[in-house]
mmCIF file of C-alpha atoms and ligand atoms in Angstrom:
data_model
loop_
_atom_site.group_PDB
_atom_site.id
_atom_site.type_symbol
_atom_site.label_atom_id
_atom_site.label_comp_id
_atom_site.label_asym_id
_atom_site.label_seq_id
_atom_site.Cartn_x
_atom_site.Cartn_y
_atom_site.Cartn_z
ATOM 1 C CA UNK K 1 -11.145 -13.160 -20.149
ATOM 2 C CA UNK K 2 -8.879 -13.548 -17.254
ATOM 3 C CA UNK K 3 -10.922 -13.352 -13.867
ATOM 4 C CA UNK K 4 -10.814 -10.045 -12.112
ATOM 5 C CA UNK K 5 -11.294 -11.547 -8.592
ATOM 6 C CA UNK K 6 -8.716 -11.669 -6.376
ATOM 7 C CA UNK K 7 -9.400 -13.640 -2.904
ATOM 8 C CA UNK K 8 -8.370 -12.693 0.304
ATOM 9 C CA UNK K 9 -6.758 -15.740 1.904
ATOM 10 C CA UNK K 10 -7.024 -14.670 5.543
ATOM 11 C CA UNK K 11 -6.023 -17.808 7.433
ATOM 12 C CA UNK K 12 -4.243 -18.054 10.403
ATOM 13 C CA UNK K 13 -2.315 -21.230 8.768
ATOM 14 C CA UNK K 14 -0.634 -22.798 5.973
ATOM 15 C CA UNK K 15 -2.417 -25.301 6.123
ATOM 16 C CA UNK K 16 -5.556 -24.313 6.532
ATOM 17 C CA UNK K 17 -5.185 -21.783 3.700
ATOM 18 C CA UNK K 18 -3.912 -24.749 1.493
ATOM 19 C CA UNK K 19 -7.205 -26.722 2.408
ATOM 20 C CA UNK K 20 -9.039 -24.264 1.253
ATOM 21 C CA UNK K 21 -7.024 -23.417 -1.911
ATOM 22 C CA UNK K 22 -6.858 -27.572 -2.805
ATOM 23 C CA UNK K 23 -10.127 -27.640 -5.034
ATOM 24 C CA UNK K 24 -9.411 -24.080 -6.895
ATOM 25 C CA UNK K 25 -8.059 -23.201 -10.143
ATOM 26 C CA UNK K 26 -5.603 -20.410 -11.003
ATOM 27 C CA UNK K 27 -7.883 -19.976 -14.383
ATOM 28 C CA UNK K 28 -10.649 -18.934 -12.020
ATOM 29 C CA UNK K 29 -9.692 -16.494 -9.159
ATOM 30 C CA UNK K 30 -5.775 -14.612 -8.058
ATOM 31 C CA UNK K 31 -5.167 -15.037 -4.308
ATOM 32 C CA UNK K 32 -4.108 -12.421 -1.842
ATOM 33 C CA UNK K 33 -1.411 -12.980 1.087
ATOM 34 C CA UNK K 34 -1.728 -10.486 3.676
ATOM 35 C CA UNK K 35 0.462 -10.061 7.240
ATOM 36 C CA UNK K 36 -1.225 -13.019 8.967
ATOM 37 C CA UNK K 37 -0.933 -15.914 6.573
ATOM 38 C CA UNK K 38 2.749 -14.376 5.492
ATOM 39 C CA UNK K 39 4.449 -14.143 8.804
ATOM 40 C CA UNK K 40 2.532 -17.754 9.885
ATOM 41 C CA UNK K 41 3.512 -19.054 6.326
ATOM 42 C CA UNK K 42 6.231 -17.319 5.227
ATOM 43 C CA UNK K 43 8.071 -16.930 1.836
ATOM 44 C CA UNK K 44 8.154 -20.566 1.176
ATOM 45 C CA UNK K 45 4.384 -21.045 0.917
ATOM 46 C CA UNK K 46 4.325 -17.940 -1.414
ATOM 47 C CA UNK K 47 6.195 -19.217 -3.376
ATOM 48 C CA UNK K 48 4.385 -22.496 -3.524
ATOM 49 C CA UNK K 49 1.100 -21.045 -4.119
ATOM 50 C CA UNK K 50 2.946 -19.466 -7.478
ATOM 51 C CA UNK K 51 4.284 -22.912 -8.460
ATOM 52 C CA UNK K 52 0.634 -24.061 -8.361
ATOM 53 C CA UNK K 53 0.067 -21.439 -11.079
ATOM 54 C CA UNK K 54 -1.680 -18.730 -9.478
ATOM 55 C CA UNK K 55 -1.239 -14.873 -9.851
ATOM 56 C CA UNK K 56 -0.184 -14.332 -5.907
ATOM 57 C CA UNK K 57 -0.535 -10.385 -4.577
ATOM 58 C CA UNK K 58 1.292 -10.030 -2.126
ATOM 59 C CA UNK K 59 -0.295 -7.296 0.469
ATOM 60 C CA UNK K 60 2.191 -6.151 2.834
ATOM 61 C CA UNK K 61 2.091 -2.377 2.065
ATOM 62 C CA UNK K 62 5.930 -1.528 2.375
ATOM 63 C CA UNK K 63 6.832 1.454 4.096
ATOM 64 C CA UNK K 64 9.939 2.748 4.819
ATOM 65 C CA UNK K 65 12.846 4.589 3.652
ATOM 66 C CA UNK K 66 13.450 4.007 -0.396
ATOM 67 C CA UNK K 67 16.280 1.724 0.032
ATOM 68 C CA UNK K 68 14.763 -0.455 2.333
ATOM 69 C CA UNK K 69 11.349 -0.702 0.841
ATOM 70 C CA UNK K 70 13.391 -1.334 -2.640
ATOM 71 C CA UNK K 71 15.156 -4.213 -1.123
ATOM 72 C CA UNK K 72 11.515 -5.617 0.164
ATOM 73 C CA UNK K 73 10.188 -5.222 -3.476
ATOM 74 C CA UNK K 74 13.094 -6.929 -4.797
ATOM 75 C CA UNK K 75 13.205 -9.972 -2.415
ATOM 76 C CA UNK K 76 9.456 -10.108 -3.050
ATOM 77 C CA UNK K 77 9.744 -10.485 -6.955
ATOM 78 C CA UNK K 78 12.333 -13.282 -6.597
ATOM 79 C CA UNK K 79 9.270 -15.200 -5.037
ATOM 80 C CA UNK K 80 7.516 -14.675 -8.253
ATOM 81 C CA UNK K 81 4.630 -12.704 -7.155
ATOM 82 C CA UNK K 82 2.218 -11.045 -9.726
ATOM 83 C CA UNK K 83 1.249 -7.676 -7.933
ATOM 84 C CA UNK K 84 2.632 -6.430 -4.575
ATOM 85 C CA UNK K 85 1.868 -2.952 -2.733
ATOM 86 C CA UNK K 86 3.847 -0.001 -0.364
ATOM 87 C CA UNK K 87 1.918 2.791 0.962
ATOM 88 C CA UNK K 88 2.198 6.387 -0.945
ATOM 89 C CA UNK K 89 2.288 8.316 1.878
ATOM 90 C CA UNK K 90 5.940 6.708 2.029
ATOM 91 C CA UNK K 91 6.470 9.761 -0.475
ATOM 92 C CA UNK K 92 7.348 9.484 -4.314
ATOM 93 C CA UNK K 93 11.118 9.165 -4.048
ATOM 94 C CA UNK K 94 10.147 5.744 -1.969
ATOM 95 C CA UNK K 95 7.573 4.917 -4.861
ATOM 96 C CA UNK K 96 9.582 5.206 -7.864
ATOM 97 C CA UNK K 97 12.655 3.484 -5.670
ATOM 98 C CA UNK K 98 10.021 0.403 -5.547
ATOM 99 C CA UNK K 99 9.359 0.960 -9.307
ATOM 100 C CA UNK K 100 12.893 0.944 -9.860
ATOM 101 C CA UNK K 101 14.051 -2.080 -8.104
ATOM 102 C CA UNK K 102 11.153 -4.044 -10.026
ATOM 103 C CA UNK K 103 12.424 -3.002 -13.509
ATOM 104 C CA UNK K 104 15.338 -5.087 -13.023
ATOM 105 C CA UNK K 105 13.309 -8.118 -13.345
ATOM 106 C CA UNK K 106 12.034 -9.519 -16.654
ATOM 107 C CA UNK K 107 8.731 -9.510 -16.012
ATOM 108 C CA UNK K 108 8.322 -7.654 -13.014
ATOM 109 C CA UNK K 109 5.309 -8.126 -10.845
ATOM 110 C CA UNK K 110 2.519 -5.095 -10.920
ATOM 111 C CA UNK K 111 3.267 -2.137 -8.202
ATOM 112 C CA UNK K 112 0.638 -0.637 -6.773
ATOM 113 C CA UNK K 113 -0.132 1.778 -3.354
ATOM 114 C CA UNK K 114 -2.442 2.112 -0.696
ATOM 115 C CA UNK K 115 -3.353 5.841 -0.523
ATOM 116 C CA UNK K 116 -5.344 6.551 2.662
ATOM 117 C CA UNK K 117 -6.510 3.471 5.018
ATOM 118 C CA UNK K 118 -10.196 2.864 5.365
ATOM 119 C CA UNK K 119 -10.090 3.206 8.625
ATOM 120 C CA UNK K 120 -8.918 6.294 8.949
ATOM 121 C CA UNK K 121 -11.834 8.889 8.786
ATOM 122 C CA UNK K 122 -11.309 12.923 8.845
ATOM 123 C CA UNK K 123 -10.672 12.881 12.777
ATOM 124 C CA UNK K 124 -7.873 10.527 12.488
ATOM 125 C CA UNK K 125 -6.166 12.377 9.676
ATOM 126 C CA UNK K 126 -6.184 15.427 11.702
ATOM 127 C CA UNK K 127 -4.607 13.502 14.551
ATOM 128 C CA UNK K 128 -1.786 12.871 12.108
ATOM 129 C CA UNK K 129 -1.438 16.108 11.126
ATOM 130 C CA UNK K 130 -3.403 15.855 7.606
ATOM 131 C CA UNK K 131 -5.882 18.797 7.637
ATOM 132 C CA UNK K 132 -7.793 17.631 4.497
ATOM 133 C CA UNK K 133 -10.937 15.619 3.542
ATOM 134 C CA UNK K 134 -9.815 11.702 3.267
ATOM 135 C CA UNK K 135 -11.380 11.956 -0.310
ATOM 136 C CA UNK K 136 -9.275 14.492 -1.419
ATOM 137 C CA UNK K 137 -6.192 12.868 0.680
ATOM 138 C CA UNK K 138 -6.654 10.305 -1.656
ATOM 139 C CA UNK K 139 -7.109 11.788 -5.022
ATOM 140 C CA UNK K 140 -3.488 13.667 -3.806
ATOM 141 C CA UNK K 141 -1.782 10.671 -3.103
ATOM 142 C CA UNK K 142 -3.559 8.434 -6.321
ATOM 143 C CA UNK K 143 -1.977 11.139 -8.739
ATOM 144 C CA UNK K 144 1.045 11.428 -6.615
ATOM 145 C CA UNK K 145 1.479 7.156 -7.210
ATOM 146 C CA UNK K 146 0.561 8.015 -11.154
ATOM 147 C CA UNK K 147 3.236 10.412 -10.638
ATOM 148 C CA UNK K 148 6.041 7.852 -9.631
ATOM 149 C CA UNK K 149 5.447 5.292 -11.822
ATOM 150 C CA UNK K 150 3.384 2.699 -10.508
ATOM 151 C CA UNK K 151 0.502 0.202 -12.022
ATOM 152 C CA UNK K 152 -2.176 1.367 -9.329
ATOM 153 C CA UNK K 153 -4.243 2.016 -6.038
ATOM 154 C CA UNK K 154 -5.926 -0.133 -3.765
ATOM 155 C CA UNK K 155 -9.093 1.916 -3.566
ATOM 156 C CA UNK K 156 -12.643 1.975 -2.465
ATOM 157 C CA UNK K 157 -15.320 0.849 -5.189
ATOM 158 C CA UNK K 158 -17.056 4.310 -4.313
ATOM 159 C CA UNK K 159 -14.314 6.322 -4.960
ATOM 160 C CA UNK K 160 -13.382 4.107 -8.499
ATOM 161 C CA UNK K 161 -15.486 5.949 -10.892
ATOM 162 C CA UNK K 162 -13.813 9.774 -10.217
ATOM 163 C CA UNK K 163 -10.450 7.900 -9.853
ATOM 164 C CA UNK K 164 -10.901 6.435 -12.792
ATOM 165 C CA UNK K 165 -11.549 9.940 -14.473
ATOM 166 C CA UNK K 166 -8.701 11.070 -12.855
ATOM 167 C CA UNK K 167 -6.407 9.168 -13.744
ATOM 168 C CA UNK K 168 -7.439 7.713 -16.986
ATOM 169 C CA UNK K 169 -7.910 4.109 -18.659
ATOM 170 C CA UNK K 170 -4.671 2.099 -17.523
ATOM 171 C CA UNK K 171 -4.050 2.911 -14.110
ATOM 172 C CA UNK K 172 -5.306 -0.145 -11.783
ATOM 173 C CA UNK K 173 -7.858 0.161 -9.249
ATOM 174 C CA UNK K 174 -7.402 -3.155 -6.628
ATOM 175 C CA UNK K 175 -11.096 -2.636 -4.538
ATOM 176 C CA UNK K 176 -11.611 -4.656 -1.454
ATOM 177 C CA UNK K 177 -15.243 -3.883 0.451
ATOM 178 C CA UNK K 178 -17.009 -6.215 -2.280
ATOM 179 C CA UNK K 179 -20.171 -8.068 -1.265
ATOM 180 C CA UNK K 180 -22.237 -10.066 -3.774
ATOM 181 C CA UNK K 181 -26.215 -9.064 -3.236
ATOM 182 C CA UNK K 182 -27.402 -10.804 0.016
ATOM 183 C CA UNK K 183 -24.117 -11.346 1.327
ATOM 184 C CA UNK K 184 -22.890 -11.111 4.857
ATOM 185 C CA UNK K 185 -20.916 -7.579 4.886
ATOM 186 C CA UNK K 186 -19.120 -8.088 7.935
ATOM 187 C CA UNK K 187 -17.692 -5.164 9.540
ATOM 188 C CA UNK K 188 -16.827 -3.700 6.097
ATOM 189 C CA UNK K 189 -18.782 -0.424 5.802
ATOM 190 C CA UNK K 190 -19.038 0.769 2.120
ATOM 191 C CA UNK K 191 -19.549 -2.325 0.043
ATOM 192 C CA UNK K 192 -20.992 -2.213 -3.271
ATOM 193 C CA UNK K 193 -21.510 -5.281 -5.457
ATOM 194 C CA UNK K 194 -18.869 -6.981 -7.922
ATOM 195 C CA UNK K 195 -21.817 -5.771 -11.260
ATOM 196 C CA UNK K 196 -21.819 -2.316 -10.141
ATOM 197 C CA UNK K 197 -17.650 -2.445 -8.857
ATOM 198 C CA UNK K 198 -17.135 -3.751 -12.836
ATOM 199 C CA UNK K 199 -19.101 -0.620 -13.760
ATOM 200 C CA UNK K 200 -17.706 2.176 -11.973
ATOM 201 C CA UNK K 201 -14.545 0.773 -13.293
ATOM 202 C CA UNK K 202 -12.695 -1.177 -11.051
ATOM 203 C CA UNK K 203 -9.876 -3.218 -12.463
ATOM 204 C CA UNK K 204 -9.696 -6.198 -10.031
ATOM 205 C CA UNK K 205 -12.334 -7.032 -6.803
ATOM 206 C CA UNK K 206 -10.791 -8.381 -3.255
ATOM 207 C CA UNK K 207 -12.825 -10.534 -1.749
ATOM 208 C CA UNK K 208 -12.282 -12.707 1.693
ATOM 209 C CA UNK K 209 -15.037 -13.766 3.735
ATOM 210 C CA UNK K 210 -17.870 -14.520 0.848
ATOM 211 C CA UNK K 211 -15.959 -17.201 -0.692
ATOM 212 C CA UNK K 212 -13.818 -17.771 1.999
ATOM 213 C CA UNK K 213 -16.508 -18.528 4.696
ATOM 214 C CA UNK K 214 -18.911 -19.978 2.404
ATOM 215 C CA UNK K 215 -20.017 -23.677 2.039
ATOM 216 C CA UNK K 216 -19.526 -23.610 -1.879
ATOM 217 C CA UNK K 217 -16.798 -21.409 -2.162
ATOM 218 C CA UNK K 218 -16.478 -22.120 -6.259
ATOM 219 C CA UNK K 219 -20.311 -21.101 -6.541
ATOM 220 C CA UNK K 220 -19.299 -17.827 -5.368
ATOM 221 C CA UNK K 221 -16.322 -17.489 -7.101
ATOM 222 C CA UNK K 222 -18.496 -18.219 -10.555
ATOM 223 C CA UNK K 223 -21.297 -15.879 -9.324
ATOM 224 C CA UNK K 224 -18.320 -12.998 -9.202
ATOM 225 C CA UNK K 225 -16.478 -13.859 -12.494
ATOM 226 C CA UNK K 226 -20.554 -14.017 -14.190
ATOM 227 C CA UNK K 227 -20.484 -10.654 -13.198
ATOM 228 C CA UNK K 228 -17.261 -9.253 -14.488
HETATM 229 O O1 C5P U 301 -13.346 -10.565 3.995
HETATM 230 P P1 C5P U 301 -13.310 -9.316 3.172
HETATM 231 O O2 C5P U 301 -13.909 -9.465 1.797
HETATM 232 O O3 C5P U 301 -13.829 -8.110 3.905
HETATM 233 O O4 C5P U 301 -11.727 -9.090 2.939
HETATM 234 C C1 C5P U 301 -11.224 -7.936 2.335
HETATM 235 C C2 C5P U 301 -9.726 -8.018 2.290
HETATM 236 O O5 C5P U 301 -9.227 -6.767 1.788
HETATM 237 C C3 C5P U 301 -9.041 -8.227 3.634
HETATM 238 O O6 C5P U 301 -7.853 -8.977 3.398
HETATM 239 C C4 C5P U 301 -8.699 -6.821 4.083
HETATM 240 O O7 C5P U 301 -7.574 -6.793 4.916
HETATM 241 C C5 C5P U 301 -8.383 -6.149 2.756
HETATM 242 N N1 C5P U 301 -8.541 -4.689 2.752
HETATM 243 C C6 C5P U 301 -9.733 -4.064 3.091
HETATM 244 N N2 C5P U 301 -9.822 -2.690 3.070
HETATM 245 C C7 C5P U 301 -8.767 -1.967 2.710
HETATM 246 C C8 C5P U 301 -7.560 -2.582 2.364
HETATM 247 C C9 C5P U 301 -7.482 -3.965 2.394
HETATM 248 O O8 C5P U 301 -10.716 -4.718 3.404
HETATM 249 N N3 C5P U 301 -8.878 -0.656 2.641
#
């Protein structure tokens, strides 16, 4: 079975990301560029990372108007990227413009949205002018994305099993916050383990700092895949 995990390759370098990358194999984990490695790296060492065969998701949650955020989707695919995101709150014309641009590709890479940041509790909705729960905020904009179009969600693992109810089978549910038993959660709040992530029904598990800050790195990555 192709692995579900996804690692978070928060480097400050290139190089230092390639180091780390050196002794891994696409068959075993996907690998997520976020803001730091991409504007060190740029599009050049994405686009390496997918000639060394892996399944690259590129996390730089477009937002914008739909022709601009269209024109980021499409320059992204031409680097041959397997998933990339936008944010939903960038409303459902701006979605299905993403969706759009990506269906003039042969195989175009998986689209999915970030509905309501983690860090953003009820208090810092309000100050935004969103006068609802952040739970419901984000069943609203996960059916809104199911609405437009897209693949998926990058969601919590708690909020994956009514999500999944929601919004049946197919959709995707990307879930960062995963900690293997005993590990170091960091400054992540609601973690939950990759067993019970699989079994609320997550579709694919982020993880950074467990693998990335281990000393065996592939232990952990085969502890994780075990338990999808
Ligand atoms: O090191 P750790 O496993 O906490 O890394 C999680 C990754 O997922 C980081 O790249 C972080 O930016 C990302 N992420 C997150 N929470 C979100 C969205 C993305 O932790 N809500």
């Amino acid at each position: 079975m192709p692995s579900k995990l996804i690692i978070a390759l928060d480097f400050p370098s290139a190089e230092q990301a390639l180091a780390f990358i050196k002794p891994l194999s696409p068959d075993t984990c996907k690998l997520k560029v976020g803001f730091e490695l991409y504007v060190s790296a740029g599009p050049s060492f994405v686009q390496s990372l997918v000639e060394q065969g892996f399944d690259v998701f590129l996390d730089l949650k477009f937002h914008d108007i739909p022709n601009t955020v269209a024109s980021a989707c499409r320059a992204a695919a031409k680097l041959g990227v397997w998933m990339m995101n936008v944010h939903a709150s960038g409303g459902e014309k701006m979605m299905m413009a993403a969706r759009e641009a990506l269906a003039e590709f042969e195989y175009p890479p998986k689209l999915i949205a970030v509905t309501v940041l983690t860090s953003m509790d009820q208090s810092q909705l309000q100050g935004i002018g969103i006068d609802q729960e952040p739970k419901l905020q984000v069943k609203r904009l996960a059916n809104l994305t199911a609405q437009a179009g897209l693949d998926g969600i990058v969601c919590s693992a708690q909020e994956a099993e009514m999500l999944r109810a929601e919004l049946g089978d197919d959709f995707l549910l990307v879930t960062p916050g995963i900690r293997p038993a005993g590990a170091d959660i960091g400054d992540q709040h609601r973690v939950m383990t990759p067993e019970k992530a699989i079994t609320a029904g997550v579709s694919y598990m982020v993880v950074g700092r467990p693998i990335t800050q281990s000393d065996n790195p592939q232990q952990v990555i085969d502890l994780i895949n075990q338990a999808s």
